[in-house]
PDB file of C-alpha atoms in Angstrom:
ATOM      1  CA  UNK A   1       0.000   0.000   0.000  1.00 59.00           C
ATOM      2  CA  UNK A   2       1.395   2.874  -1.385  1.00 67.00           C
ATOM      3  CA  UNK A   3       1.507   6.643   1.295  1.00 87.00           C
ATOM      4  CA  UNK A   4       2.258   9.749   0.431  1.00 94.00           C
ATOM      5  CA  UNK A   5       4.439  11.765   3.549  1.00 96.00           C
ATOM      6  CA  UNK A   6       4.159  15.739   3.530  1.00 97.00           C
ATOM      7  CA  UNK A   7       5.303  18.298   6.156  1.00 98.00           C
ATOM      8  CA  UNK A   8       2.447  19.537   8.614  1.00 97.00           C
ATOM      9  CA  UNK A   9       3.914  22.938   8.310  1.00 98.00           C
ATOM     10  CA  UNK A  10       6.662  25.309   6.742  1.00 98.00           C
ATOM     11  CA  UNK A  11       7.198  29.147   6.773  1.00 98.00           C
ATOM     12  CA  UNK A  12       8.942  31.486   5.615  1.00 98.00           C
ATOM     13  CA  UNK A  13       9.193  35.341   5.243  1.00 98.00           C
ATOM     14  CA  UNK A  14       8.536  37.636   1.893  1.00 98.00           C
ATOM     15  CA  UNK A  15      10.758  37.310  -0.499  1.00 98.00           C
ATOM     16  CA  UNK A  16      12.339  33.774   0.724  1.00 98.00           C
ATOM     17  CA  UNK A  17      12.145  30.533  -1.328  1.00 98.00           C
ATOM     18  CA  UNK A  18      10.167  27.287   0.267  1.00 98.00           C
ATOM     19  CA  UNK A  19      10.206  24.015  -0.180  1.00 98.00           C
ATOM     20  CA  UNK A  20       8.175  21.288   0.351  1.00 98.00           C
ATOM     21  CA  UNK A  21       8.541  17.819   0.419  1.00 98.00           C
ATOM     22  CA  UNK A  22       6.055  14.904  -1.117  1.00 97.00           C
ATOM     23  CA  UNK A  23       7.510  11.233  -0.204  1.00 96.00           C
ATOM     24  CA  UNK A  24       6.430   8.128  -1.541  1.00 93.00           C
ATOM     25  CA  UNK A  25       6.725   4.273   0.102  1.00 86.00           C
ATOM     26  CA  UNK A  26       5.492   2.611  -3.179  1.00 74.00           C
ATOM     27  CA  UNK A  27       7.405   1.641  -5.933  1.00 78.00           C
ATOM     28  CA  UNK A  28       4.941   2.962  -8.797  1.00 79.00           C
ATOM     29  CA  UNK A  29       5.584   6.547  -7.106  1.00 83.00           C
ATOM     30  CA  UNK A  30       9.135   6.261  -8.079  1.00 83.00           C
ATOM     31  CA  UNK A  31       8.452   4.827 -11.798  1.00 86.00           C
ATOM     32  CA  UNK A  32       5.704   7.628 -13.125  1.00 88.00           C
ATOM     33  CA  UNK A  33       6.388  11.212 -13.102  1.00 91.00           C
ATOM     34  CA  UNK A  34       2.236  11.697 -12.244  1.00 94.00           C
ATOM     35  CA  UNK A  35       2.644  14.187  -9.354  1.00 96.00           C
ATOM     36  CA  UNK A  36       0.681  16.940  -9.065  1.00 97.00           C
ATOM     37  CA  UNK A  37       0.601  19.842  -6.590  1.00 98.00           C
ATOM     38  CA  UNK A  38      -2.556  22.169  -5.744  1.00 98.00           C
ATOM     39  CA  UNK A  39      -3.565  25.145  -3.736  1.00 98.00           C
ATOM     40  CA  UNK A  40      -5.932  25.377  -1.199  1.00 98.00           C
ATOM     41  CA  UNK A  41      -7.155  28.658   0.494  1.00 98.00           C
ATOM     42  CA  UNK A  42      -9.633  28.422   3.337  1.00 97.00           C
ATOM     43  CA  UNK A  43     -13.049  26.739   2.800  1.00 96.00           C
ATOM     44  CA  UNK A  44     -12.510  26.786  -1.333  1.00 98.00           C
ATOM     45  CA  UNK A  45     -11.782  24.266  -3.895  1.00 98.00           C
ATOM     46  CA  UNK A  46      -8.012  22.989  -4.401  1.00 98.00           C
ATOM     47  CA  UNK A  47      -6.674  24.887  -7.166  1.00 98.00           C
ATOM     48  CA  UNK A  48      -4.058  22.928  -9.642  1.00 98.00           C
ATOM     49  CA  UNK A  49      -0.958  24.273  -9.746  1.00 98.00           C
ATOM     50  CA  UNK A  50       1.686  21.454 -11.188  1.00 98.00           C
ATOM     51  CA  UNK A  51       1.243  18.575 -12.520  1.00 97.00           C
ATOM     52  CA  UNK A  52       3.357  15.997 -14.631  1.00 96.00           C
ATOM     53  CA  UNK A  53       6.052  16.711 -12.190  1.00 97.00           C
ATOM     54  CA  UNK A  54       6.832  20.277 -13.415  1.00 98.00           C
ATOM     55  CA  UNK A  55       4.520  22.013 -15.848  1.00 97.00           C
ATOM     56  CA  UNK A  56       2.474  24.465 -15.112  1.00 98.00           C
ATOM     57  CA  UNK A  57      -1.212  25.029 -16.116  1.00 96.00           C
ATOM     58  CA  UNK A  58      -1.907  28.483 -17.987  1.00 96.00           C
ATOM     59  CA  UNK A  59      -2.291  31.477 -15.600  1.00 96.00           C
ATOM     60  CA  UNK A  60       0.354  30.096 -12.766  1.00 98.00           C
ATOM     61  CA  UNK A  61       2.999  31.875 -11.753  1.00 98.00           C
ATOM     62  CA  UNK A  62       6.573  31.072 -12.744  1.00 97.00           C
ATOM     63  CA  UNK A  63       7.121  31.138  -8.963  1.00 98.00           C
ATOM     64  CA  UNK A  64       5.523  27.543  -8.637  1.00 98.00           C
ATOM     65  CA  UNK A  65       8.040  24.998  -9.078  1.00 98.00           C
ATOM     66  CA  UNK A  66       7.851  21.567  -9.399  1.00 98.00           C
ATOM     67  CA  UNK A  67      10.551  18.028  -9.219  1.00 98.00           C
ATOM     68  CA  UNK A  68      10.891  14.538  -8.443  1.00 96.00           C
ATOM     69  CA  UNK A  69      13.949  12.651  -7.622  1.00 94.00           C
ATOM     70  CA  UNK A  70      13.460   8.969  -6.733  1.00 91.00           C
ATOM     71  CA  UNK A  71      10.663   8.637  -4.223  1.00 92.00           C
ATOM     72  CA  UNK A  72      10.845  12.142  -3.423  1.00 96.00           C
ATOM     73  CA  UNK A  73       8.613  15.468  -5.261  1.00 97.00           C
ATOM     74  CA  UNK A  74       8.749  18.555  -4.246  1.00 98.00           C
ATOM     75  CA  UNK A  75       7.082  22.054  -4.696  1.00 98.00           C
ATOM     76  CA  UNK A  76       9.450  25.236  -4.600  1.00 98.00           C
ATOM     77  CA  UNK A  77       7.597  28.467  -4.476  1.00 98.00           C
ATOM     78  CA  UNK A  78      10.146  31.411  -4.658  1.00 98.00           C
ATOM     79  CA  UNK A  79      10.065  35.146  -3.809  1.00 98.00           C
ATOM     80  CA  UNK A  80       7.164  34.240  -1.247  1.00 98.00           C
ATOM     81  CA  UNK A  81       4.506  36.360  -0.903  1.00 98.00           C
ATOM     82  CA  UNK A  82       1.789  36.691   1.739  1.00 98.00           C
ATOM     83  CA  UNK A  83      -0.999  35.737  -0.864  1.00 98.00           C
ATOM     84  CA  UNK A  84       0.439  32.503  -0.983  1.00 98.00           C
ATOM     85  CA  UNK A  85      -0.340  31.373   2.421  1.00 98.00           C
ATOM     86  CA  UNK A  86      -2.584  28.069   1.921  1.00 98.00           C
ATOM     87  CA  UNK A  87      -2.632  24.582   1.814  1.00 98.00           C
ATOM     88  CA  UNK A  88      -0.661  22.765  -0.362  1.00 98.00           C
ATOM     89  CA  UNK A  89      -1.479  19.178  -1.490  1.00 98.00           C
ATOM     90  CA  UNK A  90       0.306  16.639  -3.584  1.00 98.00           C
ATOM     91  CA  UNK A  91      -0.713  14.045  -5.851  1.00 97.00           C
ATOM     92  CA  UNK A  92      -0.022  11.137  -7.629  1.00 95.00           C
ATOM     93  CA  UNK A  93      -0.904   8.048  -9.754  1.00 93.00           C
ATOM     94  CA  UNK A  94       0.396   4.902  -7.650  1.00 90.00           C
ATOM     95  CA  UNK A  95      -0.457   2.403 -10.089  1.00 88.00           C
ATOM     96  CA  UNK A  96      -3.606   0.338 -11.480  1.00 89.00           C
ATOM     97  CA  UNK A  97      -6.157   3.568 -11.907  1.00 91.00           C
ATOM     98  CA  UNK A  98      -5.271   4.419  -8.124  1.00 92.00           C
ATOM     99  CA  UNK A  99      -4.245   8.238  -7.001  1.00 94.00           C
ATOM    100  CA  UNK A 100      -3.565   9.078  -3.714  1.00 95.00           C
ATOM    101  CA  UNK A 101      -2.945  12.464  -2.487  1.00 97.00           C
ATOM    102  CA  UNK A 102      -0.567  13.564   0.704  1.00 97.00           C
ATOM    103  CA  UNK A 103      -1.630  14.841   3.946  1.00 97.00           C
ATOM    104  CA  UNK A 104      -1.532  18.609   3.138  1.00 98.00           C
ATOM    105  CA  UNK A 105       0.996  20.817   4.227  1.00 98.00           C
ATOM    106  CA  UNK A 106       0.276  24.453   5.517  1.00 98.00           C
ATOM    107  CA  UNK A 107       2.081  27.127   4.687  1.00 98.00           C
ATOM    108  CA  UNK A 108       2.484  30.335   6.627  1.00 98.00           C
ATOM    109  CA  UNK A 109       4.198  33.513   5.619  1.00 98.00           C
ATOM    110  CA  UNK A 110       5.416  35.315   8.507  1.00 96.00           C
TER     111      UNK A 110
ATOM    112  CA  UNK B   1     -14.549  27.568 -19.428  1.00 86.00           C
ATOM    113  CA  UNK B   2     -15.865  24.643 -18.309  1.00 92.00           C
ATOM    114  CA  UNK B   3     -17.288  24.795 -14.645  1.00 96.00           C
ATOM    115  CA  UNK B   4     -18.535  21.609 -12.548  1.00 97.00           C
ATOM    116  CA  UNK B   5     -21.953  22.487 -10.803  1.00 97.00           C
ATOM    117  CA  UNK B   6     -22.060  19.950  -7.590  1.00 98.00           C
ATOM    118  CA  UNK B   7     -25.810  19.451  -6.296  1.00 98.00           C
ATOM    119  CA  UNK B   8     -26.570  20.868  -2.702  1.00 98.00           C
ATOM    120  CA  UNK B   9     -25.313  19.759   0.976  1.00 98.00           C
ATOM    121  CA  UNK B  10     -26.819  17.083   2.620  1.00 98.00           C
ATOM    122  CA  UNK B  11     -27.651  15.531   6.198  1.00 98.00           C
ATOM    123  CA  UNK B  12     -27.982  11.744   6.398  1.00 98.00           C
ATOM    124  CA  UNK B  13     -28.745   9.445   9.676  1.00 98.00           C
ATOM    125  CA  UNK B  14     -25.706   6.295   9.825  1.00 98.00           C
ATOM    126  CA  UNK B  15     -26.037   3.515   7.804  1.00 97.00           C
ATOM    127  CA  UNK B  16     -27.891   5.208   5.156  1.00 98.00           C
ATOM    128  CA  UNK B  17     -27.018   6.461   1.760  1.00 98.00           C
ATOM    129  CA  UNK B  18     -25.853   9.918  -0.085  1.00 98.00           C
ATOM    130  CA  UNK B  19     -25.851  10.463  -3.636  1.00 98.00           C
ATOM    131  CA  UNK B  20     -24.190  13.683  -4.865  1.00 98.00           C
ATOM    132  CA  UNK B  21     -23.959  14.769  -8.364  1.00 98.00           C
ATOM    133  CA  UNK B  22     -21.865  16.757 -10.538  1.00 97.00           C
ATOM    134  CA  UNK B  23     -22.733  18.695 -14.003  1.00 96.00           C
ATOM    135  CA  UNK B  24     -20.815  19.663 -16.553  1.00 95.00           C
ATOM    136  CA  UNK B  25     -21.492  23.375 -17.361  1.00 93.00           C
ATOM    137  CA  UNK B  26     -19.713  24.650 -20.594  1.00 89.00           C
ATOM    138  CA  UNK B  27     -18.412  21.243 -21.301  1.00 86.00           C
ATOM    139  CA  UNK B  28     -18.219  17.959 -21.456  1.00 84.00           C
ATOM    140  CA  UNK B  29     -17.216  14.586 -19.598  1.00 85.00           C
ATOM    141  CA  UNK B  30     -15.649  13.161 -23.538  1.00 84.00           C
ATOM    142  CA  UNK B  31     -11.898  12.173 -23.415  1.00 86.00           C
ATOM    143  CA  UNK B  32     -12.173  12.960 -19.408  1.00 92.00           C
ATOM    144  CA  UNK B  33     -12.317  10.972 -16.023  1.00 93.00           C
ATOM    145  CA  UNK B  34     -14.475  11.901 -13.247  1.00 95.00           C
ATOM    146  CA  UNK B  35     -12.842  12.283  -9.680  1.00 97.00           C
ATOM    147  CA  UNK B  36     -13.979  12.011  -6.588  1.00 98.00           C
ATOM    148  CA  UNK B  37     -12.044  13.124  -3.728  1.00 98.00           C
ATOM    149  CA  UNK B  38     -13.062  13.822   0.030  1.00 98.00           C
ATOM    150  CA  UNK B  39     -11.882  16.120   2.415  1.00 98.00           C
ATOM    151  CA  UNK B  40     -13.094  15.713   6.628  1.00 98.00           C
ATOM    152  CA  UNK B  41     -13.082  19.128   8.730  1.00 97.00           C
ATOM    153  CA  UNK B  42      -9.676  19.731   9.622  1.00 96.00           C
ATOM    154  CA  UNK B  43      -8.121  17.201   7.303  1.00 96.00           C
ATOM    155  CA  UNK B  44      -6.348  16.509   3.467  1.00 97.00           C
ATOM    156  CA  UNK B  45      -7.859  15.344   0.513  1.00 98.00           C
ATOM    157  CA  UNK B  46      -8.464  11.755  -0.081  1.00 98.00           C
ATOM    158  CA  UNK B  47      -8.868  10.350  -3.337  1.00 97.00           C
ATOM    159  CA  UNK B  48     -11.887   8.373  -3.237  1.00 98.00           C
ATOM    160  CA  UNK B  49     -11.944   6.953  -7.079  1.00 96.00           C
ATOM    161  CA  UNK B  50     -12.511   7.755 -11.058  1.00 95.00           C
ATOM    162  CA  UNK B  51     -14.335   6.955 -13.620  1.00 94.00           C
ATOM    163  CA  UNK B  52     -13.972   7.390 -17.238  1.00 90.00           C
ATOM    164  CA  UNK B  53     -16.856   7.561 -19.086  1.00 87.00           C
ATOM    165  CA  UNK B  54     -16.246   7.041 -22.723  1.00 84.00           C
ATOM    166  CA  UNK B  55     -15.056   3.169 -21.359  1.00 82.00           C
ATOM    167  CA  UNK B  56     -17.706   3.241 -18.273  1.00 76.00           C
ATOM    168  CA  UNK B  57     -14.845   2.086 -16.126  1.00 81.00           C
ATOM    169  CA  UNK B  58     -14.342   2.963 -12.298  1.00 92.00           C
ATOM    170  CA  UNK B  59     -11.744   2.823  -9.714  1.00 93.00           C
ATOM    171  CA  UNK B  60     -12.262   2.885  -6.166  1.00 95.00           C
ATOM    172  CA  UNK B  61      -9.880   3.383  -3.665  1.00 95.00           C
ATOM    173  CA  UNK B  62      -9.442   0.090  -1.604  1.00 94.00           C
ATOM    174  CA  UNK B  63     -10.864   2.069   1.515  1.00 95.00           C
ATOM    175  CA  UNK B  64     -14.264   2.653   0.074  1.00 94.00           C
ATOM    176  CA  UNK B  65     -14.291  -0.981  -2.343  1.00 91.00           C
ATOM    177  CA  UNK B  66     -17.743  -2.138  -1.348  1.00 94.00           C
ATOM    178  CA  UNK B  67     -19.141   1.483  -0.034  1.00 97.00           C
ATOM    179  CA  UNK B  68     -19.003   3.721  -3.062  1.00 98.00           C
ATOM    180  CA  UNK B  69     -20.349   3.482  -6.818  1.00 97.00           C
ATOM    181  CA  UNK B  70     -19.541   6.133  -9.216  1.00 97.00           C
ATOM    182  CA  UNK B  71     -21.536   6.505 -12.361  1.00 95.00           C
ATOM    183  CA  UNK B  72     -21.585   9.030 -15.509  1.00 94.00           C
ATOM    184  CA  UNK B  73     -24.509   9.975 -17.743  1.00 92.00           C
ATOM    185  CA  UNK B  74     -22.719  11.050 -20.985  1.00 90.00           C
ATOM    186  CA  UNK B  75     -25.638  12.263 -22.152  1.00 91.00           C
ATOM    187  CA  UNK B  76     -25.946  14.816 -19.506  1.00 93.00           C
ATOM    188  CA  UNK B  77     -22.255  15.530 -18.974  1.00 92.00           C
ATOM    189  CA  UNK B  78     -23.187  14.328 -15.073  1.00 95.00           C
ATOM    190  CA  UNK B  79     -21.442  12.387 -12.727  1.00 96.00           C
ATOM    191  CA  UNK B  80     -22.782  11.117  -9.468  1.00 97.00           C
ATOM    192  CA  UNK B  81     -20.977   9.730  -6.363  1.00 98.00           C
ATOM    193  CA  UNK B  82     -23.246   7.330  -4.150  1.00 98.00           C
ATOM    194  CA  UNK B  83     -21.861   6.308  -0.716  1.00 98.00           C
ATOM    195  CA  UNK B  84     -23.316   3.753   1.609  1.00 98.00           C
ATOM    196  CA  UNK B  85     -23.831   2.981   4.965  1.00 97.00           C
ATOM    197  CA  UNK B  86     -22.961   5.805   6.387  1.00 98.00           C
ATOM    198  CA  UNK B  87     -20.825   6.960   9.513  1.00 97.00           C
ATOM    199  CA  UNK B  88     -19.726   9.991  11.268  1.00 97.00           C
ATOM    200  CA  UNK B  89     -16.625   9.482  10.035  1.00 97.00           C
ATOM    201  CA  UNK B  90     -17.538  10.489   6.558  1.00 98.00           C
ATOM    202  CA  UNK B  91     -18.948  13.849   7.831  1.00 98.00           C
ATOM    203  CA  UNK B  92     -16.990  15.499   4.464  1.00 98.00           C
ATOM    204  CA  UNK B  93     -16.845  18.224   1.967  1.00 98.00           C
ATOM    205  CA  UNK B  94     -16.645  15.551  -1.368  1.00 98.00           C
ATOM    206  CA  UNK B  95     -15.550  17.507  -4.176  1.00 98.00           C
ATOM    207  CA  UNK B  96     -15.523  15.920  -7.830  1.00 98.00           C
ATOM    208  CA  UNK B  97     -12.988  17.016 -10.775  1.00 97.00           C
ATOM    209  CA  UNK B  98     -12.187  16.440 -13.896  1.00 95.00           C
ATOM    210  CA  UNK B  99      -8.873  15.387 -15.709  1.00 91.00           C
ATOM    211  CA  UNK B 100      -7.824  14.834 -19.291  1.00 88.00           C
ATOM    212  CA  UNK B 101      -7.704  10.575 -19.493  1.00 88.00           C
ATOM    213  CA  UNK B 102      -4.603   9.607 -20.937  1.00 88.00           C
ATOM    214  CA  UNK B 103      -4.057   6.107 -21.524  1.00 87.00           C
ATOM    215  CA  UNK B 104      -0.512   4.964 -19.996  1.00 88.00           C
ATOM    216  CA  UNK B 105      -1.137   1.121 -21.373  1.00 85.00           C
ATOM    217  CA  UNK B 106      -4.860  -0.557 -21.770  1.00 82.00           C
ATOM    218  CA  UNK B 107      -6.353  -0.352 -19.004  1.00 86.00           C
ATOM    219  CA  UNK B 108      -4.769   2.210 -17.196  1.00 89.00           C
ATOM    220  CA  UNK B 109      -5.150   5.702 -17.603  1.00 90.00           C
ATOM    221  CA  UNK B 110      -3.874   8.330 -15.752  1.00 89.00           C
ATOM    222  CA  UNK B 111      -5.137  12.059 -15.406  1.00 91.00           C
ATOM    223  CA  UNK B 112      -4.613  15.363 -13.595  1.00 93.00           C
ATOM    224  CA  UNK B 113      -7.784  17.299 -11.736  1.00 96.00           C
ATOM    225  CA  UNK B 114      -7.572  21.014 -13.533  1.00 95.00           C
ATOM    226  CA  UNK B 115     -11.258  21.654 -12.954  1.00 96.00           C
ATOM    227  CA  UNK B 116     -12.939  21.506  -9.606  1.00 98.00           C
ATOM    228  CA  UNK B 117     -16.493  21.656  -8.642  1.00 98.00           C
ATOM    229  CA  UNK B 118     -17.442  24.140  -5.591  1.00 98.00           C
ATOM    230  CA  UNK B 119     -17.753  20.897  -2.906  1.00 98.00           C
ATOM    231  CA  UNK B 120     -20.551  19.264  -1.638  1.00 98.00           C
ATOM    232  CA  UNK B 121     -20.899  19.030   2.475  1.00 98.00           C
ATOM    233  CA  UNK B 122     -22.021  15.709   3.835  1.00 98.00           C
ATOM    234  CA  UNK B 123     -22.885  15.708   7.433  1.00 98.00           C
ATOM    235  CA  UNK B 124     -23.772  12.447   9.158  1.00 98.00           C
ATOM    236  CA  UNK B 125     -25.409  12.026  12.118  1.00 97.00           C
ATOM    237  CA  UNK B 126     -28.625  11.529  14.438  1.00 94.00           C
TER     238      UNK B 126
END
């Protein structure tokens, strides 16, 4: 059974870069590059903002990063900004029609 | 732009049965999959299951195998989620989304969720 580990929390201040982490336990994770990352503010619907890995759907910011390396993705969002305070949750296909997504990790700008 | 209208919130007693629905508006369900995906108060998402339906074909997350069915009306551009004997653990927001099917090798398919309905609340309890 394939799990998806994410941070609880990061922060960081305006301006900074972040980082955050989306591990995989199963080997599918590892094989396809099927990870994507959304956005969630408060009480709305998650918001797409990677997927395949690292592209970026039409009207995201260049700030929204994306990479995988082994069993490990991970979402950089540079030059932080206070409007990006959310949730962030990532995705991926773990094999035979099955997605899973990771706990959510909340990001504060300080 | 294509916009998923999710029918209204719901309160169920336990061991009963929700069925939530999903339209289309400004598009349609061709070439796509259907997601459902959960989300308690206080909690992440959790990807309940898919279906596809140009090849009627759904996937269920092994948690819910047993407790969930999703169907499509094609003609309609409407999925629906039905859940089953309900418990207060699946007090939810259940959101459904859409993704372009691509097929990785018959009979998997894989998709991304660009377009999210609003969320449909599902409160269970006596």
């Amino acid at each position: 059974q394939s799990a998806l580990t994410q941070p609880a929390s990061v922060s960081g201040s305006p301006g900074q870069s972040i980082t955050i982490s989306c591990t995989g336990t199963g080997s599918d994770f590892a094989y396809y590059n099927y990870v994507s990352w959304f956005q969630q503010n408060p009480g709305k619907a998650p918001k797409l903002i990677i997927y395949d890995v690292s592209k970026r759907p039409s009207g995201i910011s260049n700030r929204f990063s994306g990479s995988k390396s082994g069993t490990t993705a991970s979402l950089t969002i540079s030059g932080l900004q206070a409007e990006d305070e959310a949730d962030y949750h990532c995705c991926s296909y773990v094999g035979s029609n099955i997605m899973m997504f990771g706990g959510g990790t909340k990001l504060t700008v300080l | 732009q294509v916009q998923l209208m999710q029918s209204g919130a719901e309160v169920k007693e336990p061991g009963s049965s929700v069925k939530v629905s999903c339209k289309a508006s400004g598009g349609t369900f061709n070439n796509y999959a259907v997601t459902w995906v959960r989300q308690a108060p206080g909690q992440g998402l959790e990807w309940m299951g898919g279906i596809i339906p140009d090849v009627i074909t759904a996937h269920y997350a092994q948690k819910f195998q047993g407790r969930v069915t999703l169907s499509a009306d094609k003609s309609t551009s409407t999925g629906y989620l039905e859940l089953s004997s309900l418990r207060s653990e699946d007090t939810a927001v259940y959101y459904c989304a859409r993704g372009l099917a691509t097929i990785i090798y018959h009979p998997y398919y894989y998709y991304y969720l660009d377009v999210w309905g609003e969320g449909t609340t599902v409160t269970v309890s006596s």
